[in-house]
PDB file of C-alpha atoms in Angstrom:
ATOM      1  CA  MET A  85      -5.776  20.662   0.781  1.00 95.00           C
ATOM      2  CA  THR A  86      -8.797  20.515  -1.496  1.00 96.00           C
ATOM      3  CA  LEU A  87     -11.972  18.556  -0.911  1.00 95.00           C
ATOM      4  CA  PHE A  88     -10.979  16.266  -3.802  1.00 91.00           C
ATOM      5  CA  GLU A  89      -7.627  15.455  -2.169  1.00 94.00           C
ATOM      6  CA  MET A  90      -9.341  14.737   1.158  1.00 95.00           C
ATOM      7  CA  LYS A  91     -11.833  12.405  -0.526  1.00 91.00           C
ATOM      8  CA  GLU A  92      -8.948  10.568  -2.204  1.00 89.00           C
ATOM      9  CA  LYS A  93      -7.146  10.076   1.122  1.00 91.00           C
ATOM     10  CA  ILE A  94     -10.271   8.780   2.855  1.00 92.00           C
ATOM     11  CA  LEU A  95     -11.216   6.429   0.038  1.00 87.00           C
ATOM     12  CA  ALA A  96      -7.653   5.059  -0.060  1.00 85.00           C
ATOM     13  CA  LEU A  97      -7.879   4.244   3.660  1.00 84.00           C
ATOM     14  CA  VAL A  98     -11.209   2.446   3.306  1.00 81.00           C
ATOM     15  CA  GLU A  99     -10.023   0.758   0.103  1.00 72.00           C
ATOM     16  CA  GLU A 100     -12.998   1.953  -1.889  1.00 68.00           C
ATOM     17  CA  GLY A 101     -11.357   4.416  -4.273  1.00 53.00           C
ATOM     18  CA  ASN A 102     -11.952   4.342  -7.995  1.00 53.00           C
ATOM     19  CA  PRO A 103     -10.475   7.331  -9.888  1.00 62.00           C
ATOM     20  CA  GLU A 104     -12.548   6.404 -12.964  1.00 65.00           C
ATOM     21  CA  SER A 105     -15.842   6.859 -11.098  1.00 56.00           C
ATOM     22  CA  LEU A 106     -17.646  10.206 -11.075  1.00 54.00           C
ATOM     23  CA  PHE A 107     -17.903   9.914  -7.264  1.00 59.00           C
ATOM     24  CA  LEU A 108     -14.357   8.456  -6.857  1.00 61.00           C
ATOM     25  CA  THR A 109     -15.915   5.223  -5.579  1.00 64.00           C
ATOM     26  CA  GLU A 110     -18.286   2.542  -6.812  1.00 69.00           C
ATOM     27  CA  ASP A 111     -19.879   2.181  -3.368  1.00 75.00           C
ATOM     28  CA  PRO A 112     -23.055   4.315  -3.340  1.00 74.00           C
ATOM     29  CA  ASP A 113     -23.300   4.203   0.481  1.00 82.00           C
ATOM     30  CA  ILE A 114     -19.821   5.646   0.904  1.00 83.00           C
ATOM     31  CA  ALA A 115     -20.349   8.189  -1.881  1.00 82.00           C
ATOM     32  CA  GLY A 116     -23.548   9.367  -0.178  1.00 85.00           C
ATOM     33  CA  LYS A 117     -21.933   9.738   3.251  1.00 90.00           C
ATOM     34  CA  LEU A 118     -18.513  11.128   2.353  1.00 92.00           C
ATOM     35  CA  CYS A 119     -19.240  14.880   2.309  1.00 95.00           C
ATOM     36  CA  HIS A 120     -21.393  14.682   5.431  1.00 96.00           C
ATOM     37  CA  VAL A 121     -18.681  12.825   7.347  1.00 96.00           C
ATOM     38  CA  ILE A 122     -16.009  15.316   6.264  1.00 97.00           C
ATOM     39  CA  ASP A 123     -18.240  18.225   7.295  1.00 98.00           C
ATOM     40  CA  GLN A 124     -19.024  16.764  10.715  1.00 97.00           C
ATOM     41  CA  LEU A 125     -15.359  16.012  11.448  1.00 97.00           C
ATOM     42  CA  GLN A 126     -14.070  19.391  10.294  1.00 97.00           C
ATOM     43  CA  PHE A 127     -16.514  21.079  12.696  1.00 96.00           C
ATOM     44  CA  GLU A 128     -15.289  18.829  15.509  1.00 96.00           C
ATOM     45  CA  LEU A 129     -11.663  19.620  14.722  1.00 97.00           C
ATOM     46  CA  ALA A 130     -12.338  23.374  14.374  1.00 96.00           C
ATOM     47  CA  ARG A 131     -13.659  23.401  17.939  1.00 94.00           C
ATOM     48  CA  LEU A 132     -10.402  21.817  19.130  1.00 95.00           C
ATOM     49  CA  LYS A 133      -7.917  23.775  17.024  1.00 95.00           C
ATOM     50  CA  LYS A 134      -9.857  26.921  16.394  1.00 94.00           C
ATOM     51  CA  LEU A 135      -9.922  28.927  13.169  1.00 94.00           C
ATOM     52  CA  PRO A 136      -9.035  32.521  14.092  1.00 94.00           C
ATOM     53  CA  ARG A 137     -10.391  35.639  12.379  1.00 94.00           C
ATOM     54  CA  PHE A 138      -9.646  39.293  13.053  1.00 95.00           C
ATOM     55  CA  LEU A 139     -12.268  41.953  12.375  1.00 95.00           C
ATOM     56  CA  ARG A 140     -12.156  45.751  12.401  1.00 96.00           C
ATOM     57  CA  LEU A 141     -15.649  47.171  12.563  1.00 95.00           C
ATOM     58  CA  PRO A 142     -16.826  50.762  12.955  1.00 97.00           C
ATOM     59  CA  VAL A 143     -19.284  50.856  15.879  1.00 97.00           C
ATOM     60  CA  LYS A 144     -21.650  53.402  17.420  1.00 97.00           C
ATOM     61  CA  THR A 145     -22.614  53.995  21.027  1.00 97.00           C
ATOM     62  CA  GLY A 146     -25.436  51.632  22.008  1.00 97.00           C
ATOM     63  CA  GLU A 147     -24.909  49.334  19.014  1.00 96.00           C
ATOM     64  CA  ILE A 148     -25.300  45.641  19.798  1.00 96.00           C
ATOM     65  CA  LEU A 149     -23.552  43.024  17.678  1.00 95.00           C
ATOM     66  CA  ASP A 150     -24.420  39.395  18.278  1.00 93.00           C
ATOM     67  CA  LEU A 151     -22.542  36.375  16.969  1.00 91.00           C
ATOM     68  CA  ALA A 152     -24.740  36.205  13.857  1.00 92.00           C
ATOM     69  CA  ALA A 153     -23.959  39.817  12.905  1.00 92.00           C
ATOM     70  CA  LEU A 154     -20.275  39.319  13.613  1.00 92.00           C
ATOM     71  CA  GLY A 155     -20.380  36.112  11.568  1.00 92.00           C
ATOM     72  CA  LYS A 156     -21.652  38.035   8.555  1.00 92.00           C
ATOM     73  CA  ALA A 157     -18.708  40.423   8.917  1.00 91.00           C
ATOM     74  CA  ALA A 158     -16.287  37.491   9.281  1.00 90.00           C
ATOM     75  CA  GLY A 159     -17.757  35.614   6.329  1.00 91.00           C
ATOM     76  CA  ARG A 160     -18.264  32.535   8.522  1.00 92.00           C
ATOM     77  CA  GLU A 161     -20.422  31.472  11.433  1.00 93.00           C
ATOM     78  CA  ILE A 162     -18.654  32.453  14.648  1.00 93.00           C
ATOM     79  CA  TYR A 163     -17.897  29.769  17.179  1.00 89.00           C
ATOM     80  CA  GLN A 164     -16.472  31.924  19.960  1.00 91.00           C
ATOM     81  CA  LEU A 165     -15.386  35.465  20.751  1.00 92.00           C
ATOM     82  CA  GLY A 166     -11.764  36.111  21.656  1.00 92.00           C
ATOM     83  CA  THR A 167     -10.445  39.542  22.565  1.00 93.00           C
ATOM     84  CA  VAL A 168     -12.171  42.847  21.839  1.00 95.00           C
ATOM     85  CA  SER A 169     -10.452  46.239  21.923  1.00 96.00           C
ATOM     86  CA  GLY A 170     -10.634  49.687  20.357  1.00 96.00           C
ATOM     87  CA  ALA A 171     -14.051  50.658  21.764  1.00 96.00           C
ATOM     88  CA  ALA A 172     -15.526  50.196  25.231  1.00 96.00           C
ATOM     89  CA  TYR A 173     -18.123  47.425  25.346  1.00 96.00           C
ATOM     90  CA  THR A 174     -20.179  45.224  27.637  1.00 95.00           C
ATOM     91  CA  LEU A 175     -20.792  41.526  27.037  1.00 94.00           C
ATOM     92  CA  ARG A 176     -24.479  40.681  26.738  1.00 92.00           C
ATOM     93  CA  ALA A 177     -26.576  37.536  26.242  1.00 90.00           C
ATOM     94  CA  ALA A 178     -24.218  35.181  28.100  1.00 89.00           C
ATOM     95  CA  GLY A 179     -21.213  36.369  26.109  1.00 87.00           C
ATOM     96  CA  THR A 180     -22.802  36.007  22.684  1.00 89.00           C
ATOM     97  CA  ALA A 181     -23.283  39.733  22.009  1.00 93.00           C
ATOM     98  CA  LEU A 182     -21.332  42.962  22.431  1.00 96.00           C
ATOM     99  CA  GLU A 183     -22.972  46.261  23.364  1.00 96.00           C
ATOM    100  CA  PHE A 184     -20.677  49.181  22.557  1.00 97.00           C
ATOM    101  CA  GLU A 185     -20.465  52.081  24.983  1.00 97.00           C
ATOM    102  CA  GLU A 186     -18.715  54.506  22.636  1.00 96.00           C
ATOM    103  CA  ASP A 187     -18.170  55.259  18.976  1.00 97.00           C
ATOM    104  CA  GLY A 188     -14.990  53.841  17.501  1.00 97.00           C
ATOM    105  CA  VAL A 189     -13.437  50.984  15.621  1.00 97.00           C
ATOM    106  CA  ALA A 190     -13.791  47.650  17.379  1.00 96.00           C
ATOM    107  CA  LYS A 191     -10.948  45.210  16.891  1.00 97.00           C
ATOM    108  CA  ILE A 192     -12.401  41.769  17.403  1.00 96.00           C
ATOM    109  CA  GLU A 193     -10.549  38.494  17.485  1.00 95.00           C
ATOM    110  CA  CYS A 194     -12.899  35.561  17.136  1.00 94.00           C
ATOM    111  CA  PHE A 195     -12.988  31.943  16.102  1.00 94.00           C
ATOM    112  CA  VAL A 196     -15.101  30.708  13.211  1.00 95.00           C
ATOM    113  CA  TYR A 197     -16.496  27.450  11.936  1.00 95.00           C
ATOM    114  CA  PRO A 198     -15.214  26.247   8.555  1.00 96.00           C
ATOM    115  CA  ALA A 199     -17.307  26.524   5.414  1.00 95.00           C
ATOM    116  CA  ARG A 200     -19.911  23.767   5.186  1.00 95.00           C
ATOM    117  CA  ILE A 201     -19.132  20.746   3.029  1.00 97.00           C
ATOM    118  CA  THR A 202     -22.188  19.365   1.244  1.00 96.00           C
ATOM    119  CA  PRO A 203     -22.608  17.064  -1.753  1.00 94.00           C
ATOM    120  CA  ARG A 204     -22.875  20.270  -3.846  1.00 95.00           C
ATOM    121  CA  THR A 205     -19.504  21.633  -2.659  1.00 96.00           C
ATOM    122  CA  GLU A 206     -17.013  21.825  -5.506  1.00 96.00           C
ATOM    123  CA  ASP A 207     -14.103  19.374  -5.275  1.00 93.00           C
ATOM    124  CA  THR A 208     -11.735  22.329  -5.809  1.00 96.00           C
ATOM    125  CA  GLU A 209     -12.855  23.912  -2.495  1.00 96.00           C
ATOM    126  CA  SER A 210      -9.925  24.354  -0.098  1.00 97.00           C
ATOM    127  CA  LEU A 211     -10.441  22.990   3.386  1.00 97.00           C
ATOM    128  CA  GLU A 212      -9.723  25.597   6.063  1.00 95.00           C
ATOM    129  CA  LEU A 213      -8.313  23.426   8.837  1.00 96.00           C
ATOM    130  CA  SER A 214      -4.663  23.531   9.867  1.00 95.00           C
ATOM    131  CA  PRO A 215      -2.371  20.937   8.248  1.00 95.00           C
ATOM    132  CA  ASP A 216      -2.183  18.839  11.434  1.00 95.00           C
ATOM    133  CA  CYS A 217      -5.983  18.625  11.613  1.00 96.00           C
ATOM    134  CA  LEU A 218      -6.173  17.774   7.917  1.00 97.00           C
ATOM    135  CA  ALA A 219      -3.712  14.927   8.528  1.00 96.00           C
ATOM    136  CA  LEU A 220      -5.952  13.244  11.083  1.00 95.00           C
ATOM    137  CA  LEU A 221      -9.366  13.936   9.504  1.00 97.00           C
ATOM    138  CA  PRO A 222      -9.103  10.937   7.101  1.00 96.00           C
ATOM    139  CA  TYR A 223      -8.766   8.530  10.043  1.00 96.00           C
ATOM    140  CA  GLY A 224     -11.903   9.891  11.716  1.00 96.00           C
ATOM    141  CA  ALA A 225     -13.747   9.723   8.405  1.00 95.00           C
ATOM    142  CA  ALA A 226     -12.604   6.141   7.765  1.00 92.00           C
ATOM    143  CA  ALA A 227     -13.774   5.188  11.270  1.00 93.00           C
ATOM    144  CA  ASP A 228     -17.216   6.726  10.668  1.00 92.00           C
ATOM    145  CA  LEU A 229     -17.594   5.147   7.242  1.00 88.00           C
ATOM    146  CA  LEU A 230     -16.605   1.674   8.445  1.00 85.00           C
ATOM    147  CA  LYS A 231     -18.204   1.622  11.905  1.00 84.00           C
ATOM    148  CA  SER A 232     -21.138  -0.479  10.709  1.00 77.00           C
ATOM    149  CA  ASP A 233     -18.864  -3.200   9.268  1.00 70.00           C
ATOM    150  CA  PRO A 234     -18.632  -5.651  12.183  1.00 65.00           C
ATOM    151  CA  VAL A 235     -16.707  -8.332  10.301  1.00 63.00           C
ATOM    152  CA  ALA A 236     -13.423  -6.601   9.530  1.00 64.00           C
ATOM    153  CA  GLN A 237     -13.251  -4.275  12.564  1.00 80.00           C
ATOM    154  CA  TYR A 238     -11.465  -1.658  10.430  1.00 81.00           C
ATOM    155  CA  GLY A 239     -13.824   0.995  11.819  1.00 83.00           C
ATOM    156  CA  LYS A 240     -12.487   0.352  15.322  1.00 88.00           C
ATOM    157  CA  VAL A 241      -8.878   0.362  14.117  1.00 89.00           C
ATOM    158  CA  TYR A 242      -9.334   3.758  12.470  1.00 89.00           C
ATOM    159  CA  ALA A 243     -11.347   5.096  15.433  1.00 92.00           C
ATOM    160  CA  ASP A 244      -8.528   4.131  17.802  1.00 93.00           C
ATOM    161  CA  ARG A 245      -5.953   5.764  15.528  1.00 94.00           C
ATOM    162  CA  TYR A 246      -8.069   8.940  15.257  1.00 95.00           C
ATOM    163  CA  GLU A 247      -8.517   9.171  19.046  1.00 95.00           C
ATOM    164  CA  SER A 248      -4.786   8.635  19.565  1.00 95.00           C
ATOM    165  CA  MET A 249      -3.970  11.414  17.095  1.00 94.00           C
ATOM    166  CA  LEU A 250      -6.559  13.715  18.706  1.00 94.00           C
ATOM    167  CA  ARG A 251      -4.906  13.311  22.106  1.00 94.00           C
ATOM    168  CA  ARG A 252      -1.575  14.435  20.648  1.00 94.00           C
ATOM    169  CA  LEU A 253      -3.010  17.370  18.669  1.00 93.00           C
ATOM    170  CA  ASP A 254      -1.304  20.614  19.661  1.00 89.00           C
ATOM    171  CA  THR A 255      -4.108  23.166  19.757  1.00 88.00           C
ATOM    172  CA  ARG A 256      -1.799  26.182  20.070  1.00 83.00           C
ATOM    173  CA  TYR A 257      -0.987  28.534  17.229  1.00 80.00           C
ATOM    174  CA  ALA A 258       1.720  30.353  19.167  1.00 74.00           C
ATOM    175  CA  VAL A 259       3.917  29.776  22.173  1.00 64.00           C
ATOM    176  CA  SER A 260       3.241  31.905  25.240  1.00 65.00           C
ATOM    177  CA  GLY A 261       6.393  33.965  24.851  1.00 67.00           C
ATOM    178  CA  ILE A 262       9.624  34.201  22.917  1.00 64.00           C
ATOM    179  CA  ARG A 263      12.721  36.042  24.011  1.00 68.00           C
ATOM    180  CA  VAL A 264      15.501  36.872  21.558  1.00 68.00           C
ATOM    181  CA  GLU A 265      18.798  38.195  22.930  1.00 77.00           C
ATOM    182  CA  GLY A 266      21.759  39.545  21.038  1.00 75.00           C
ATOM    183  CA  GLY A 267      19.953  40.403  17.821  1.00 70.00           C
ATOM    184  CA  VAL A 268      19.659  38.448  14.628  1.00 66.00           C
ATOM    185  CA  ALA A 269      22.565  37.703  12.290  1.00 67.00           C
ATOM    186  CA  LEU A 270      21.673  38.009   8.634  1.00 66.00           C
TER     187      LEU A 270
END
């Protein structure tokens, strides 16, 4: 899903969309907040259903790679380390750095934050979240955009819907094990 499509979904929920407007809405308050709200929510959702990355990096004995250095290699800021193999290492700095004990190729699974969404982000930018997270992001955004409207209470309605969807979010990418017996018929 692109940023443009996400904006359209959110603005349809809050009933403020205008496809003729440069900002897709005539409401300057909503236009000014939209990218910031999307960015904040995608970071929240990426911590729940993590965005995995796999790196292969040549390493030398004594080399220390912290999350910032690994993030440069991943092309995104790293949220959390996963598994590391291929070269002996020791975790340093409360698990935020790896010190390698031998030369080799480190195979690093990690989780990254999505690319930042700012008012300068192109509308054609693809959002990196999984489809299930993208489906609930508009409800969280609508709740944030409407929370200061005490008359209609739509902010609370969307906040309740978002929280309900969050509770049902399946954060797994894979099941713990699959067993196939008897082969596969083609």
